[in-house]
CSV table of C-alpha atoms in Angstrom, one decimal:
chain,number,residue,atom,x,y,z
A,873,MET,CA,83.0,103.2,83.8
A,874,LEU,CA,82.7,100.5,86.8
A,875,PHE,CA,83.7,98.1,84.7
A,876,GLY,CA,86.7,100.0,84.0
A,877,ALA,CA,87.3,100.7,88.0
A,878,LEU,CA,87.2,97.1,88.9
A,879,LEU,CA,89.3,96.2,86.3
A,880,LEU,CA,91.9,98.6,87.3
A,881,PRO,CA,93.7,96.7,89.8
A,882,VAL,CA,94.6,94.1,87.4
A,883,VAL,CA,95.6,96.3,84.9
A,884,LEU,CA,98.0,97.7,87.4
A,885,GLY,CA,99.0,94.5,88.6
A,886,ALA,CA,103.0,95.1,88.1
A,887,CYS,CA,102.9,98.3,90.3
A,888,GLU,CA,101.2,96.6,93.1
A,889,VAL,CA,101.2,97.9,96.6
A,890,ARG,CA,103.1,96.1,99.2
A,891,PRO,CA,104.9,93.3,98.0
A,892,ARG,CA,105.2,89.9,99.3
A,893,HIS,CA,109.2,90.0,99.1
A,894,ILE,CA,110.2,93.9,99.8
A,895,SER,CA,113.8,92.6,100.7
A,896,ALA,CA,114.2,92.1,97.3
A,897,GLU,CA,114.4,95.6,96.9
A,898,PRO,CA,117.5,97.9,97.7
A,899,ALA,CA,116.8,100.0,100.4
A,900,GLU,CA,118.6,102.8,99.3
A,901,MET,CA,120.1,103.1,95.6
A,902,SER,CA,124.0,102.5,95.6
A,903,HIS,CA,125.4,105.3,94.3
A,904,ALA,CA,129.0,103.6,93.9
A,905,ALA,CA,128.9,103.6,89.8
A,906,PHE,CA,129.2,107.6,90.2
A,907,ALA,CA,132.3,108.1,92.2
A,908,PRO,CA,130.1,110.7,94.7
A,909,VAL,CA,132.4,113.7,95.6
A,910,GLY,CA,132.3,113.9,99.4
A,911,THR,CA,131.5,117.3,100.8
A,912,GLU,CA,131.9,119.5,104.5
A,913,SER,CA,128.9,121.6,105.6
A,914,ARG,CA,128.9,123.6,108.3
A,915,VAL,CA,125.9,124.9,110.4
A,916,VAL,CA,124.4,128.8,108.8
A,917,TYR,CA,121.8,128.8,110.9
A,918,ASP,CA,120.1,126.5,114.1
A,919,GLY,CA,118.4,129.5,116.4
A,920,GLU,CA,115.1,128.7,117.9
A,921,THR,CA,112.9,130.0,115.7
A,922,LEU,CA,113.3,126.8,113.4
A,923,ALA,CA,110.9,124.3,114.2
A,924,LEU,CA,110.5,122.0,111.0
A,925,PRO,CA,112.0,123.9,108.0
A,926,ILE,CA,110.5,122.6,104.9
A,927,GLY,CA,111.8,125.2,102.2
A,928,ILE,CA,114.6,127.2,101.3
A,929,GLU,CA,115.6,129.9,98.4
A,930,VAL,CA,118.1,131.9,97.9
A,931,VAL,CA,116.9,135.6,97.4
A,932,GLY,CA,120.0,138.2,96.5
A,933,GLU,CA,121.8,138.6,99.9
A,934,HIS,CA,119.3,136.7,101.9
A,935,LEU,CA,118.2,133.1,102.7
A,936,VAL,CA,114.5,132.4,102.9
A,937,LEU,CA,113.0,129.5,105.3
A,938,LEU,CA,109.9,128.5,105.3
A,939,ASP,CA,108.5,126.4,108.3
A,940,GLY,CA,105.9,124.0,109.0
A,941,ALA,CA,105.2,124.7,112.4
A,942,ALA,CA,106.9,127.7,113.8
A,943,ASP,CA,104.7,129.9,115.3
A,944,SER,CA,106.1,132.7,112.5
A,945,MET,CA,106.5,130.9,109.5
A,946,ILE,CA,108.4,132.3,107.4
A,947,THR,CA,112.4,133.2,108.1
A,948,VAL,CA,114.8,135.7,106.8
A,949,LEU,CA,118.6,135.4,107.1
A,950,ARG,CA,121.5,137.2,105.7
A,951,ARG,CA,123.6,134.8,103.9
A,952,SER,CA,126.8,136.4,104.5
A,953,ASP,CA,126.8,135.2,108.1
A,954,GLY,CA,123.6,133.7,108.7
A,955,ALA,CA,122.1,136.6,111.0
A,956,LEU,CA,118.4,136.2,111.8
A,957,VAL,CA,116.8,139.2,109.8
A,958,ARG,CA,113.7,138.9,110.1
A,959,THR,CA,110.4,136.1,111.1
A,960,PHE,CA,107.3,136.9,110.0
A,961,GLY,CA,104.0,134.8,108.5
A,962,ARG,CA,101.2,133.7,111.2
A,963,ARG,CA,99.0,131.1,110.5
A,964,GLY,CA,95.6,131.5,109.0
A,965,GLU,CA,93.9,132.4,105.7
A,966,GLY,CA,93.4,136.3,105.8
A,967,PRO,CA,96.0,138.5,104.1
A,968,GLY,CA,99.4,138.0,105.0
A,969,GLU,CA,98.8,134.5,106.8
A,970,TYR,CA,99.6,131.2,105.9
A,971,LYS,CA,98.0,127.7,105.7
A,972,GLY,CA,100.3,125.7,103.6
A,973,LEU,CA,103.8,127.1,102.7
A,974,TRP,CA,105.2,125.6,100.0
A,975,SER,CA,107.6,127.8,97.5
A,976,VAL,CA,109.4,130.7,97.2
A,977,ASP,CA,109.9,132.6,94.0
A,978,ALA,CA,112.7,135.3,93.5
A,979,GLY,CA,110.3,137.2,91.4
A,980,ASP,CA,112.8,138.8,89.7
A,981,GLY,CA,111.9,142.5,90.7
A,982,LEU,CA,108.7,142.1,89.6
A,983,VAL,CA,106.2,144.8,91.2
A,984,PRO,CA,102.8,144.4,92.6
A,985,GLY,CA,99.8,146.1,90.9
A,986,ARG,CA,102.5,146.2,87.8
A,987,VAL,CA,103.2,142.7,87.0
A,988,GLY,CA,105.5,141.9,83.9
A,989,GLU,CA,107.2,145.2,84.8
A,990,LYS,CA,110.7,145.0,86.3
A,991,ALA,CA,111.6,147.1,89.3
A,992,ALA,CA,113.7,150.0,88.9
A,993,GLY,CA,115.7,151.4,92.1
A,994,PRO,CA,116.4,149.9,95.4
A,995,ALA,CA,114.2,146.8,95.2
A,996,ALA,CA,115.8,145.6,92.0
A,997,GLU,CA,119.2,146.4,93.1
A,998,THR,CA,119.2,144.9,96.4
A,999,ASP,CA,117.1,142.0,95.7
A,1000,GLN,CA,114.5,142.7,98.6
A,1001,THR,CA,111.2,141.2,96.6
A,1002,PHE,CA,110.2,137.6,96.7
A,1003,TRP,CA,107.0,135.8,96.4
A,1004,ILE,CA,105.3,133.2,99.0
A,1005,TYR,CA,103.9,130.4,97.7
A,1006,ASP,CA,100.7,128.9,99.7
A,1007,VAL,CA,99.5,125.5,98.4
A,1008,GLY,CA,96.8,125.3,101.0
A,1009,LEU,CA,95.6,128.9,99.6
A,1010,ARG,CA,96.7,128.4,96.2
A,1011,ARG,CA,97.9,132.4,96.4
A,1012,LEU,CA,100.9,133.6,96.0
A,1013,THR,CA,102.1,136.6,98.2
A,1014,HIS,CA,104.3,139.4,97.6
A,1015,ILE,CA,107.1,140.4,99.7
A,1016,ASP,CA,109.1,143.4,99.8
A,1017,LEU,CA,111.6,143.3,103.0
A,1018,ASP,CA,112.2,147.2,102.5
A,1019,ARG,CA,108.7,148.3,102.4
A,1020,ASP,CA,106.2,145.9,104.0
A,1021,PHE,CA,108.3,145.9,107.2
A,1022,ALA,CA,109.6,149.7,107.4
A,1023,GLY,CA,106.3,151.0,107.6
A,1024,GLY,CA,105.7,152.1,104.0
A,1025,ARG,CA,102.8,149.7,103.2
A,1026,SER,CA,99.9,148.6,105.0
A,1027,ASP,CA,98.1,146.7,101.8
A,1028,VAL,CA,99.4,142.9,101.4
A,1029,TYR,CA,99.4,142.0,97.8
A,1030,SER,CA,98.7,138.5,96.8
A,1031,ILE,CA,97.2,136.6,93.9
A,1032,HIS,CA,95.1,133.6,93.8
A,1033,LEU,CA,95.5,131.1,91.3
A,1034,ASP,CA,92.7,130.1,89.7
A,1035,ALA,CA,92.6,126.9,88.6
A,1036,ASN,CA,90.6,123.3,90.0
A,1037,ALA,CA,93.6,121.2,90.8
A,1038,THR,CA,96.5,121.5,93.4
A,1039,VAL,CA,99.1,124.0,91.9
A,1040,LEU,CA,102.7,123.4,93.3
A,1041,ASP,CA,106.0,125.5,92.4
A,1042,PRO,CA,104.5,128.7,90.6
A,1043,ILE,CA,107.0,130.8,89.4
A,1044,TRP,CA,106.9,134.3,87.4
A,1045,LEU,CA,108.0,134.2,83.4
A,1046,ASP,CA,107.9,137.6,82.8
A,1047,THR,CA,104.1,139.0,82.8
A,1048,ILE,CA,102.4,135.2,83.1
A,1049,VAL,CA,102.9,132.6,85.9
A,1050,VAL,CA,103.6,128.9,85.4
A,1051,GLY,CA,103.1,126.3,87.6
A,1052,ILE,CA,103.1,122.2,87.9
A,1053,GLY,CA,100.3,120.4,89.4
A,1054,PHE,CA,97.6,117.8,89.6
A,1055,PHE,CA,96.2,118.8,85.9
A,1056,GLN,CA,93.8,116.9,84.4
A,1057,ASP,CA,95.6,117.7,81.0
A,1058,GLY,CA,98.9,118.8,80.4
A,1059,ARG,CA,102.2,119.1,82.3
A,1060,LEU,CA,102.3,122.8,83.2
A,1061,ALA,CA,99.6,125.7,83.7
A,1062,HIS,CA,100.0,129.1,82.5
A,1063,PHE,CA,98.3,131.8,84.7
A,1064,ASP,CA,98.1,135.8,83.7
A,1065,ALA,CA,99.1,138.1,86.3
A,1066,THR,CA,95.5,138.1,88.0
A,1067,GLY,CA,95.8,134.4,88.5
A,1068,LYS,CA,93.3,133.6,85.8
A,1069,LEU,CA,93.8,130.4,84.0
A,1070,LEU,CA,95.4,131.0,80.6
A,1071,ARG,CA,96.2,127.4,79.4
A,1072,MET,CA,97.9,123.9,79.8
A,1073,VAL,CA,101.1,123.2,77.8
A,1074,GLY,CA,103.0,120.0,77.9
A,1075,THR,CA,101.7,116.3,78.2
A,1076,VAL,CA,100.7,114.3,81.3
A,1077,PRO,CA,103.2,111.7,82.0
A,1078,ALA,CA,102.6,108.6,80.5
A,1079,GLY,CA,100.5,106.1,81.9
A,1080,ASP,CA,98.0,103.5,81.5
A,1081,GLU,CA,95.2,104.9,79.5
A,1082,ASP,CA,92.7,103.9,82.0
A,1083,VAL,CA,94.5,105.8,85.2
A,1084,PRO,CA,93.2,109.2,85.5
A,1085,ALA,CA,95.2,111.9,84.5
A,1086,GLU,CA,94.8,113.8,87.8
A,1087,VAL,CA,95.9,110.2,89.3
A,1088,ILE,CA,99.5,110.3,87.0
A,1089,GLN,CA,100.1,113.4,87.7
A,1090,HIS,CA,99.8,112.3,92.0
A,1091,ALA,CA,102.2,109.5,91.0
A,1092,TYR,CA,104.8,111.8,89.4
A,1093,GLN,CA,104.7,114.9,91.8
A,1094,SER,CA,107.3,117.0,91.0
A,1095,ARG,CA,109.3,120.1,91.7
A,1096,LEU,CA,109.7,123.0,88.9
A,1097,LYS,CA,112.5,125.5,89.2
A,1098,ALA,CA,113.4,128.0,86.5
A,1099,LYS,CA,116.6,128.9,84.8
A,1100,PRO,CA,117.4,132.5,86.2
A,1101,ASP,CA,117.0,133.9,82.8
A,1102,ARG,CA,113.7,132.5,82.7
A,1103,THR,CA,114.4,130.8,79.3
A,1104,LEU,CA,114.4,127.2,80.7
A,1105,LEU,CA,112.3,125.4,83.2
A,1106,ALA,CA,113.5,121.8,85.1
A,1107,VAL,CA,111.4,119.7,86.5
A,1108,VAL,CA,112.3,116.9,88.6
A,1109,THR,CA,110.1,113.8,89.8
A,1110,ARG,CA,110.0,112.6,93.3
A,1111,HIS,CA,109.3,109.6,93.0
A,1112,ALA,CA,111.7,108.9,90.3
A,1113,ASP,CA,115.0,110.0,89.3
A,1114,ARG,CA,113.4,111.9,86.2
A,1115,LEU,CA,115.0,115.1,85.2
A,1116,GLU,CA,112.9,117.4,82.0
A,1117,ILE,CA,113.8,120.3,81.1
A,1118,TYR,CA,110.8,122.5,79.4
A,1119,ARG,CA,110.5,125.6,77.5
A,1120,PRO,CA,108.0,127.8,79.0
A,1121,ASP,CA,105.7,127.2,76.3
A,1122,GLY,CA,105.6,123.6,77.3
A,1123,THR,CA,107.9,122.0,74.7
A,1124,LEU,CA,110.1,119.0,76.0
A,1125,GLU,CA,113.7,120.5,75.6
A,1126,ALA,CA,115.8,117.9,76.9
A,1127,ALA,CA,114.7,114.6,79.4
A,1128,ALA,CA,118.3,113.3,81.3
A,1129,ASP,CA,119.3,109.8,80.7
A,1130,PRO,CA,118.2,108.7,84.7
A,1131,PRO,CA,120.4,107.7,86.7
A,1132,PHE,CA,119.1,104.6,87.7
A,1133,GLY,CA,115.4,104.2,85.9
A,1134,PHE,CA,112.8,104.1,88.1
A,1135,ASP,CA,109.5,105.2,87.9
A,1136,PRO,CA,106.8,105.7,90.6
A,1137,ARG,CA,105.2,102.7,92.2
A,1138,PHE,CA,101.6,103.0,92.8
A,1139,VAL,CA,98.4,101.7,92.4
A,1140,VAL,CA,95.0,102.5,91.9
A,1141,ARG,CA,91.9,102.6,94.4
A,1142,GLN,CA,88.5,103.5,94.4
A,1143,ARG,CA,87.3,105.8,97.4
A,1144,GLY,CA,84.0,106.8,97.1
A,1145,GLU,CA,82.9,108.0,93.7
A,1146,ARG,CA,86.7,108.5,93.0
A,1147,LEU,CA,89.9,106.6,91.7
A,1148,VAL,CA,92.9,108.1,93.5
A,1149,MET,CA,96.7,106.7,93.9
A,1150,ALA,CA,97.7,104.5,97.0
A,1151,THR,CA,101.3,103.6,97.5
A,1152,GLY,CA,102.9,101.4,99.9
A,1153,GLU,CA,106.3,100.5,101.7
A,1154,ASP,CA,108.3,99.6,98.4
A,1155,LEU,CA,107.6,103.6,97.4
A,1156,ARG,CA,111.2,104.9,96.3
A,1157,PHE,CA,111.8,108.9,96.6
A,1158,GLY,CA,113.4,110.2,93.8
A,1159,TYR,CA,114.2,113.8,93.4
A,1160,ILE,CA,112.8,115.7,96.2
A,1161,ASP,CA,114.1,119.1,95.9
A,1162,LEU,CA,116.1,121.5,93.5
A,1163,ALA,CA,117.8,124.5,92.5
A,1164,THR,CA,119.4,126.0,89.8
A,1165,THR,CA,122.1,128.2,88.4
A,1166,ASP,CA,123.1,129.9,85.2
A,1167,ASP,CA,124.8,126.7,84.0
A,1168,ARG,CA,123.6,124.0,86.7
A,1169,ILE,CA,120.9,122.1,87.9
A,1170,PHE,CA,121.4,120.8,91.5
A,1171,ALA,CA,118.9,117.8,92.4
A,1172,LEU,CA,118.2,116.5,96.0
A,1173,PHE,CA,118.2,112.8,95.9
A,1174,SER,CA,116.8,110.5,98.0
A,1175,GLY,CA,116.9,106.9,96.3
A,1176,ARG,CA,115.4,105.5,99.6
A,1177,THR,CA,112.2,103.2,100.3
A,1178,ARG,CA,109.5,103.8,103.3
A,1179,ALA,CA,110.6,100.4,104.4
A,1180,GLY,CA,113.9,101.0,104.5
A,1181,PHE,CA,114.2,104.3,105.4
A,1182,PRO,CA,110.5,104.6,107.8
A,1183,GLY,CA,109.9,108.3,108.1
A,1184,VAL,CA,112.8,110.0,106.6
A,1185,ALA,CA,113.0,108.6,103.1
A,1186,ASN,CA,111.6,112.0,101.8
A,1187,PHE,CA,115.3,112.7,102.7
A,1188,GLY,CA,118.3,113.0,100.6
A,1189,GLU,CA,122.1,112.7,101.0
A,1190,TYR,CA,123.5,112.8,97.5
A,1191,VAL,CA,123.1,116.0,95.0
A,1192,HIS,CA,122.8,115.1,91.4
A,1193,VAL,CA,124.3,118.2,89.5
A,1194,TYR,CA,123.0,118.6,86.2
A,1195,ASP,CA,124.0,120.7,83.3
A,1196,TRP,CA,120.8,122.5,81.2
A,1197,ASN,CA,121.2,120.3,78.3
A,1198,GLY,CA,120.5,117.5,81.0
A,1199,THR,CA,123.6,115.7,81.3
A,1200,LEU,CA,124.8,115.0,84.5
A,1201,ARG,CA,127.7,116.4,85.3
A,1202,ARG,CA,129.0,114.6,88.8
A,1203,VAL,CA,127.3,113.4,92.0
A,1204,LEU,CA,127.8,115.2,95.6
A,1205,ARG,CA,127.7,113.2,98.6
A,1206,LEU,CA,126.4,115.8,101.9
A,1207,ASP,CA,127.4,115.1,105.1
A,1208,HIS,CA,124.0,115.0,106.4
A,1209,SER,CA,120.5,113.8,105.4
A,1210,ALA,CA,118.6,117.2,103.9
A,1211,LEU,CA,114.8,117.9,103.3
A,1212,GLY,CA,115.7,120.9,100.8
A,1213,ILE,CA,118.5,122.6,98.9
A,1214,ALA,CA,119.1,126.3,97.4
A,1215,VAL,CA,122.2,127.5,95.9
A,1216,ASP,CA,124.0,130.9,95.7
A,1217,PRO,CA,124.2,132.2,92.3
A,1218,ALA,CA,127.7,131.3,91.3
A,1219,GLY,CA,126.9,127.8,92.3
A,1220,GLN,CA,130.0,128.0,95.2
A,1221,ILE,CA,127.9,127.5,98.0
A,1222,LEU,CA,125.1,124.6,98.3
A,1223,TYR,CA,122.9,125.5,101.2
A,1224,THR,CA,120.1,122.7,102.8
A,1225,LEU,CA,118.0,121.9,105.1
A,1226,ARG,CA,119.0,119.4,108.2
A,1227,HIS,CA,116.2,118.2,110.7
A,1228,ASP,CA,117.9,115.7,112.6
A,1229,PRO,CA,119.5,115.9,115.3
A,1230,THR,CA,118.4,119.8,115.3
A,1231,PRO,CA,116.5,121.7,112.5
A,1232,ALA,CA,119.3,124.1,111.1
A,1233,VAL,CA,120.4,125.6,107.8
A,1234,LEU,CA,123.6,123.9,106.8
A,1235,GLY,CA,126.0,125.8,104.3
A,1236,THR,CA,128.8,123.2,102.0
A,1237,LYS,CA,130.9,125.3,99.6
A,1238,LEU,CA,131.5,123.1,96.8
A,1239,PRO,CA,134.3,122.2,95.3
A,1240,PRO,CA,135.5,122.9,92.0
A,1241,GLU,CA,134.1,120.6,88.8
A,1242,GLU,CA,136.5,118.0,87.4
A,1243,GLY,CA,136.6,115.7,84.6
A,1244,PRO,CA,134.1,114.9,81.8
A,1245,ALA,CA,130.4,114.7,82.3
A,1246,MET,CA,128.7,111.8,83.9
A,1247,THR,CA,128.6,109.6,80.6
A,1248,ARG,CA,127.5,105.9,81.5
A,1249,SER,CA,131.1,104.7,80.5
A,1250,ALA,CA,132.5,107.0,82.7
A,1251,ARG,CA,130.1,105.7,86.0
A,1252,THR,CA,131.3,102.2,84.7
A,1253,ALA,CA,135.0,103.5,84.4
A,1254,ALA,CA,134.8,105.0,87.7
A,1255,ALA,CA,133.4,101.6,89.6
A,1256,PRO,CA,136.1,99.7,90.1
A,1257,GLU,CA,137.9,102.5,91.5
A,1258,LEU,CA,136.0,102.9,94.8
A,1259,ARG,CA,135.8,101.5,97.8
A,1260,SER,CA,134.5,98.2,98.4
A,1261,ASP,CA,132.0,99.7,100.7
A,1262,GLY,CA,130.8,101.7,98.0
A,1263,SER,CA,131.7,104.8,100.3
A,1264,SER,CA,132.8,108.2,98.6
A,1265,THR,CA,136.4,109.8,98.9
A,1266,MET,CA,136.5,113.0,100.5
A,1267,LEU,CA,137.9,115.4,98.0
A,1268,GLY,CA,138.5,118.4,100.8
A,1269,SER,CA,136.4,121.4,100.6
A,1270,GLN,CA,137.5,123.5,103.9
A,1271,TRP,CA,134.8,126.4,105.4
B,986,MET,CA,104.7,131.5,128.6
B,987,LYS,CA,105.3,130.6,125.0
B,988,LEU,CA,107.7,127.4,124.8
B,989,PRO,CA,110.4,127.6,121.9
B,990,ASN,CA,109.5,126.0,119.0
B,991,ARG,CA,112.0,123.1,119.2
B,992,ILE,CA,110.9,122.5,123.0
B,993,ALA,CA,107.3,122.6,122.0
B,994,LYS,CA,107.8,120.3,119.3
B,995,LYS,CA,109.7,117.4,121.2
B,996,VAL,CA,106.7,117.8,124.1
B,997,ALA,CA,104.5,117.7,121.4
B,998,THR,CA,105.5,114.8,119.8
B,999,LEU,CA,106.3,113.2,123.3
B,1000,SER,CA,102.2,114.1,123.9
B,1001,LEU,CA,101.4,112.6,120.6
B,1002,LEU,CA,103.0,109.5,120.9
B,1003,VAL,CA,101.1,109.0,124.2
B,1004,ALA,CA,97.6,109.8,122.5
B,1005,ALA,CA,98.5,107.8,120.0
B,1006,GLY,CA,98.9,104.8,122.5
B,1007,LEU,CA,95.7,105.4,123.8
B,1008,LEU,CA,93.6,105.7,120.9
B,1009,SER,CA,95.2,103.0,118.7
B,1010,PRO,CA,93.9,101.3,116.8
B,1011,VAL,CA,90.6,103.3,116.6
B,1012,SER,CA,90.5,105.9,114.2
B,1013,VAL,CA,90.1,108.9,115.0
B,1014,SER,CA,86.9,111.6,113.5
B,1015,PRO,CA,88.0,114.6,112.2
B,1016,GLY,CA,87.1,117.2,114.4
B,1017,GLN,CA,88.3,115.2,117.7
B,1018,GLY,CA,92.4,115.9,117.0
B,1019,PHE,CA,92.6,114.4,113.8
B,1020,ALA,CA,92.2,115.9,110.7
B,1021,ILE,CA,92.0,113.0,108.6
B,1022,VAL,CA,92.1,113.1,104.9
B,1023,ASP,CA,91.3,109.7,103.1
B,1024,ALA,CA,92.4,108.0,100.6
B,1025,CYS,CA,96.1,108.4,101.7
B,1026,ALA,CA,98.9,107.8,100.1
B,1027,GLN,CA,99.4,104.9,102.4
B,1028,GLY,CA,96.0,103.1,101.4
B,1029,ASP,CA,93.6,102.3,104.4
B,1030,ASP,CA,95.9,100.4,106.3
B,1031,ASP,CA,96.6,101.3,110.1
B,1032,ASP,CA,100.3,101.4,109.7
B,1033,TRP,CA,100.2,105.2,111.3
B,1034,GLY,CA,98.2,103.9,114.7
B,1035,GLY,CA,95.0,103.9,113.4
B,1036,VAL,CA,95.8,107.5,111.5
B,1037,SER,CA,94.5,106.9,108.1
B,1038,CYS,CA,96.7,109.4,106.2
B,1039,CYS,CA,100.1,110.4,107.5
B,1040,ALA,CA,102.4,110.9,104.5
B,1041,GLU,CA,106.2,112.4,104.5
B,1042,PHE,CA,106.3,116.2,104.4
B,1043,MET,CA,105.9,117.4,101.3
B,1044,SER,CA,103.3,114.6,99.9
B,1045,PHE,CA,99.8,114.8,99.2
B,1046,CYS,CA,97.2,112.4,100.2
B,1047,ALA,CA,94.7,112.6,97.2
B,1048,ALA,CA,95.6,114.9,94.2
B,1049,ASP,CA,93.0,117.7,94.2
B,1050,LEU,CA,93.3,117.8,98.0
B,1051,THR,CA,95.9,119.7,99.8
B,1052,MET,CA,98.3,118.2,102.6
B,1053,PRO,CA,97.4,115.5,105.1
B,1054,GLY,CA,97.0,116.6,108.7
B,1055,TYR,CA,99.6,114.7,109.4
B,1056,TYR,CA,103.7,113.9,108.5
B,1057,ALA,CA,105.7,110.8,109.4
B,1058,SER,CA,108.5,110.8,110.9
B,1059,GLU,CA,111.2,108.5,112.8
B,1060,ARG,CA,108.9,109.4,115.5
B,1061,GLY,CA,105.9,108.3,114.2
B,1062,CYS,CA,103.1,110.1,113.3
B,1063,VAL,CA,102.7,113.7,113.9
B,1064,ARG,CA,100.6,116.8,113.3
B,1065,TRP,CA,101.2,119.0,110.8
B,1066,HIS,CA,101.5,122.6,111.4
B,1067,THR,CA,102.0,121.9,115.2
B,1068,SER,CA,103.8,124.2,117.5
B,1069,THR,CA,102.0,123.9,120.6
B,1070,PRO,CA,101.5,120.8,122.9
B,1071,ALA,CA,97.7,121.6,123.0
B,1072,ASP,CA,97.2,121.4,119.1
B,1073,VAL,CA,98.2,117.7,119.5
B,1074,ALA,CA,96.3,116.7,122.9
B,1075,ARG,CA,93.0,118.3,121.8
């Protein structure tokens, strides 16, 4: 055991942290061969309620924002005009409080207390309900904008996910919850409606057999979103350009051809009695967020290294648009660096989170798709038409 | 009087930079203002002014722990979940 731990840095020499010649690595992956489509955004909301927005989701006619530093950690906006609807969510660990906001699940009209039954009546018709996930508390909390804030409900309905590991991006699939995380086995975890762990499904990303599974899972930290009809799951990797599409049972349905083909750079280190992942300045960020519609997956891509973009490598300016077969359809270039994205159900407006110069939600009306999918041959053919500086061509999206 | 979040954030960042200058390169123990989670994504070097765990937004220090107490920004290491200068200065 000890021998194996001592041997690990040798075994993993190929991904040693802090290479001597970091400059040999491009600070950002070039998209010249993808003929990115330029876009133009406008500010939807930049009110004083925002401090450090970290998550955004479309819930019916609303936008739900998660904030890492605001006094009220959750902000609800009206999508049509960006009007502030409500802020709520104080910091804490009690009912209705939050410690580490992570994600929002529109919830598909699920009814607390009768999970698995679709809501009938106003909640289902107006999309007033959603679930907030707190990674620090490993807790899903149900929100009903109509009932919770109209004096109609005094209790807080929440579910604690009973897993001995970090769980990320849990979403409802009919009567169960599925999440991704740093599990010792499996790629996805299934929980019942009370939060009890049912099973692990799928396989841990491939790695050296001497590296603990949870370390590999950490290195391959991913985001998970469902197709709106919840028949497929899209998983994108934070430190690689990997998109995987799973069936709910954990079967891999498709894996996209990686646009650049890079994997997480990490080493395994001994910390006390534990083996953990360590990374350095050469760590590159891949897909940092995603959003889905019935026919498209929008994956926000960084491609930046820590060394090249100190403090902002986890922001991205490019959105890779895939179909649900895992085929890259086109690449969008934002006019700003974004941390999070969401998309309207029609796939016409992309909402993004910006931090600088001021925290804001931006909206980008997407230009219609034109031309074939981004096959390798199409990329090669497109490259010579680009300007020598590799910049993109603005196709126009008046907003 | 409560400051608007954005102003509070700027003041907090400034306060942290001053604090970091005073403290660096001495690591600060948990309970003294820096809720350090070890085994950071940054390894064990003092890349962040003595803070041994300062990862980017939505990154983790170790696989079985929650988010780091600090996040890396263009302005250096900033305390996660900070909304008032007092949170940083204490």
